[in-house]
Coordinates of C-alpha atoms in Angstrom, one line a residue:
M1 CA -41.7 38.6 35.0
K2 CA -44.0 36.6 37.2
F3 CA -43.0 33.3 38.7
I4 CA -45.2 31.0 40.9
I5 CA -43.6 28.3 43.0
G6 CA -45.7 25.5 44.6
I7 CA -44.5 24.1 47.9
G8 CA -46.7 21.0 48.7
G9 CA -46.2 18.1 51.0
V10 CA -47.3 15.9 53.8
T11 CA -48.4 17.4 57.1
N12 CA -45.4 18.5 59.2
G13 CA -43.1 17.8 56.3
G14 CA -41.3 21.2 56.4
K15 CA -43.4 23.2 53.9
T16 CA -43.7 26.3 56.1
T17 CA -40.0 26.2 57.2
L18 CA -38.9 26.1 53.5
T19 CA -41.4 28.8 52.5
N20 CA -40.3 31.1 55.3
R21 CA -36.6 30.7 54.2
L22 CA -37.5 31.4 50.6
L23 CA -39.5 34.5 51.6
K24 CA -36.3 35.9 53.3
T25 CA -34.1 35.3 50.3
L26 CA -36.1 35.7 47.1
P27 CA -36.8 39.2 45.9
N28 CA -40.3 40.6 45.7
C29 CA -41.7 37.4 47.1
C30 CA -45.3 36.9 48.4
V31 CA -46.9 33.8 49.8
V32 CA -50.4 32.3 49.8
H33 CA -50.8 29.7 52.6
Q34 CA -53.5 27.1 52.0
D35 CA -54.0 26.8 55.8
D36 CA -55.4 30.4 55.7
F37 CA -58.3 29.2 53.7
F38 CA -59.7 26.5 56.1
K39 CA -63.4 26.8 56.6
K40 CA -64.8 27.4 60.1
P41 CA -64.9 24.3 62.4
D42 CA -68.7 24.1 62.2
Q43 CA -68.5 23.8 58.4
I44 CA -66.3 20.8 58.6
E45 CA -68.1 17.5 58.1
V46 CA -67.7 14.5 60.3
G47 CA -66.8 11.5 58.2
D48 CA -67.6 7.8 58.4
D49 CA -64.3 7.4 60.3
G50 CA -65.8 9.5 63.1
F51 CA -63.4 12.4 62.7
R52 CA -63.9 16.0 61.4
Q53 CA -62.7 15.9 57.8
W54 CA -59.9 18.6 58.0
D55 CA -57.6 16.7 55.6
V56 CA -59.8 16.9 52.5
I57 CA -60.2 19.5 49.8
N58 CA -63.8 20.4 50.9
A59 CA -62.4 21.7 54.2
I60 CA -60.7 24.5 52.4
D61 CA -62.3 27.4 50.6
M62 CA -60.4 26.7 47.4
E63 CA -62.4 29.3 45.3
A64 CA -61.2 32.0 47.7
M65 CA -57.6 30.7 47.4
V66 CA -57.7 30.7 43.6
S67 CA -59.1 34.2 43.7
T68 CA -56.2 35.3 45.9
V69 CA -53.7 33.7 43.5
K70 CA -55.4 35.4 40.6
G71 CA -55.3 38.8 42.4
W72 CA -51.5 38.4 42.6
Q73 CA -51.3 37.4 38.9
E74 CA -53.3 40.5 37.9
N75 CA -51.2 42.9 39.9
P76 CA -48.3 41.5 41.9
V77 CA -47.1 45.0 43.0
K78 CA -50.4 46.0 44.5
F79 CA -50.8 42.5 46.1
A80 CA -47.3 42.8 47.6
L81 CA -47.8 46.3 48.9
S82 CA -51.2 45.4 50.4
H83 CA -49.6 42.4 52.2
G84 CA -46.8 44.4 53.7
V85 CA -44.1 43.0 51.4
S86 CA -41.2 45.4 50.8
M87 CA -40.3 45.8 47.2
S88 CA -37.0 46.5 45.5
P89 CA -37.1 49.9 43.8
E90 CA -36.9 48.5 40.3
S91 CA -39.9 46.2 40.9
T92 CA -42.5 48.8 41.9
S93 CA -43.5 48.8 38.2
E94 CA -44.3 45.7 36.2
E95 CA -40.6 45.5 35.4
G96 CA -38.4 43.1 37.3
I97 CA -39.3 39.7 38.8
H98 CA -42.3 39.0 41.1
I99 CA -42.5 35.7 42.9
L100 CA -45.5 34.0 44.5
I101 CA -45.2 30.9 46.7
V102 CA -48.3 28.8 47.1
E103 CA -47.9 26.6 50.1
G104 CA -50.1 23.8 51.4
F105 CA -50.8 20.1 51.7
L106 CA -53.4 19.9 48.9
I107 CA -52.2 22.5 46.4
Y108 CA -51.8 19.9 43.6
N109 CA -55.2 18.4 44.2
Y110 CA -57.4 21.2 42.8
K111 CA -57.4 21.4 39.0
P112 CA -57.9 25.2 38.7
L113 CA -54.5 25.7 40.5
I114 CA -52.4 23.0 38.8
D115 CA -51.6 25.0 35.7
V116 CA -50.5 28.2 37.5
Y117 CA -47.2 26.8 38.9
D118 CA -43.9 27.5 37.1
K119 CA -42.2 25.1 39.6
C120 CA -43.8 22.4 41.7
F121 CA -42.1 20.9 44.8
Y122 CA -43.4 18.3 47.2
I123 CA -41.9 17.4 50.5
S124 CA -42.4 13.9 51.9
I125 CA -41.4 12.1 55.0
P126 CA -42.0 8.5 56.2
Y127 CA -45.0 7.6 58.3
E128 CA -43.1 7.2 61.6
E129 CA -41.4 10.6 61.3
C130 CA -44.6 12.3 60.3
K131 CA -46.5 10.8 63.2
K132 CA -43.7 11.9 65.6
R133 CA -43.6 15.5 64.3
R134 CA -47.4 15.8 64.3
S135 CA -47.5 14.6 67.9
T136 CA -45.2 17.4 69.0
R137 CA -47.2 20.2 67.3
T138 CA -49.8 22.3 69.1
Y139 CA -52.9 23.0 67.1
T140 CA -55.7 25.5 67.9
L141 CA -58.0 22.5 67.9
P142 CA -56.0 19.6 69.3
D143 CA -55.9 16.3 67.4
P144 CA -58.3 13.8 69.0
P145 CA -56.9 10.4 69.9
G146 CA -56.5 8.2 66.9
L147 CA -56.8 11.0 64.3
F148 CA -53.4 10.5 62.7
D149 CA -53.8 6.8 62.0
G150 CA -57.6 6.9 61.5
H151 CA -57.8 10.0 59.2
V152 CA -54.7 12.1 58.6
W153 CA -52.3 9.4 57.2
P154 CA -55.0 7.6 55.1
M155 CA -56.1 10.9 53.6
Y156 CA -52.5 11.8 52.8
L157 CA -52.0 8.5 51.0
R158 CA -55.2 9.0 49.0
H159 CA -54.5 12.6 48.1
R160 CA -50.9 11.8 47.2
K161 CA -52.0 9.2 44.7
E162 CA -54.5 11.6 43.2
M163 CA -51.9 14.3 43.0
E164 CA -49.5 12.0 41.2
D165 CA -52.2 11.2 38.7
N166 CA -53.0 14.9 38.1
C167 CA -49.6 16.7 38.1
E168 CA -46.5 15.2 36.4
R169 CA -44.2 18.3 36.9
I170 CA -43.6 17.8 40.6
A171 CA -40.0 17.6 41.9
Y172 CA -40.1 15.5 45.0
L173 CA -38.0 16.4 48.1
D174 CA -36.9 14.2 50.9
G175 CA -38.0 15.8 54.1
M176 CA -35.5 13.7 56.0
T177 CA -32.5 15.5 54.5
S178 CA -31.3 18.7 56.0
K179 CA -33.2 22.0 55.8
D180 CA -30.2 23.4 54.0
D181 CA -30.2 20.7 51.3
I182 CA -33.9 21.1 50.7
Y183 CA -33.6 24.9 50.5
N184 CA -30.6 24.7 48.1
K185 CA -32.4 22.3 45.7
V186 CA -35.4 24.6 45.5
Y187 CA -33.4 27.8 45.2
E188 CA -31.2 26.3 42.5
S189 CA -34.2 25.0 40.6
F190 CA -35.9 28.4 40.9
Q191 CA -32.8 30.2 39.6
N192 CA -32.6 27.8 36.6
G193 CA -36.3 28.3 36.0
V194 CA -36.0 32.1 35.9
L195 CA -33.0 31.9 33.6
N196 CA -34.9 29.7 31.2
N197 CA -37.8 32.2 31.2
L198 CA -35.7 35.2 30.4

């Protein structure tokens, strides 16, 4: 059995924290991080707002990301082994359960990916908290002054509306609740989803 979980959300909302916890507890679990598919900085356009357009779908090599997800779908055992994921003995064949987490901020904004998810989650936090968390993060390329208000948050609002119009199966999670509460909701939903697919 193959099961794909989407973990989407606003920047600095807790997607990676949740994903890492799920990776430790779910059996035969692999992850595809959307951030791993960002194009090189010189390929990122500068928009009318004066900022490099990192927070748009064109900044990500989505075809490569879809290809990676398809690689897992075709052979989750080979994918897991090639990515250093330890497998339970019963799952080294196609028997047993194989789980893929697709994590990122625009994972519900690309039509070829929308239909692959068995469960869709989206973590949101309010503007002030998001801005505060973002200001404490260290990025390889530091945020220029004004980026959050001039680009990041407006793009988030635009893409969230687009996502809501494209994908109706999303379970929304309040990123202001405890990490344990968020994890428990996702884990319980995953367990129910697996039982329903047996």
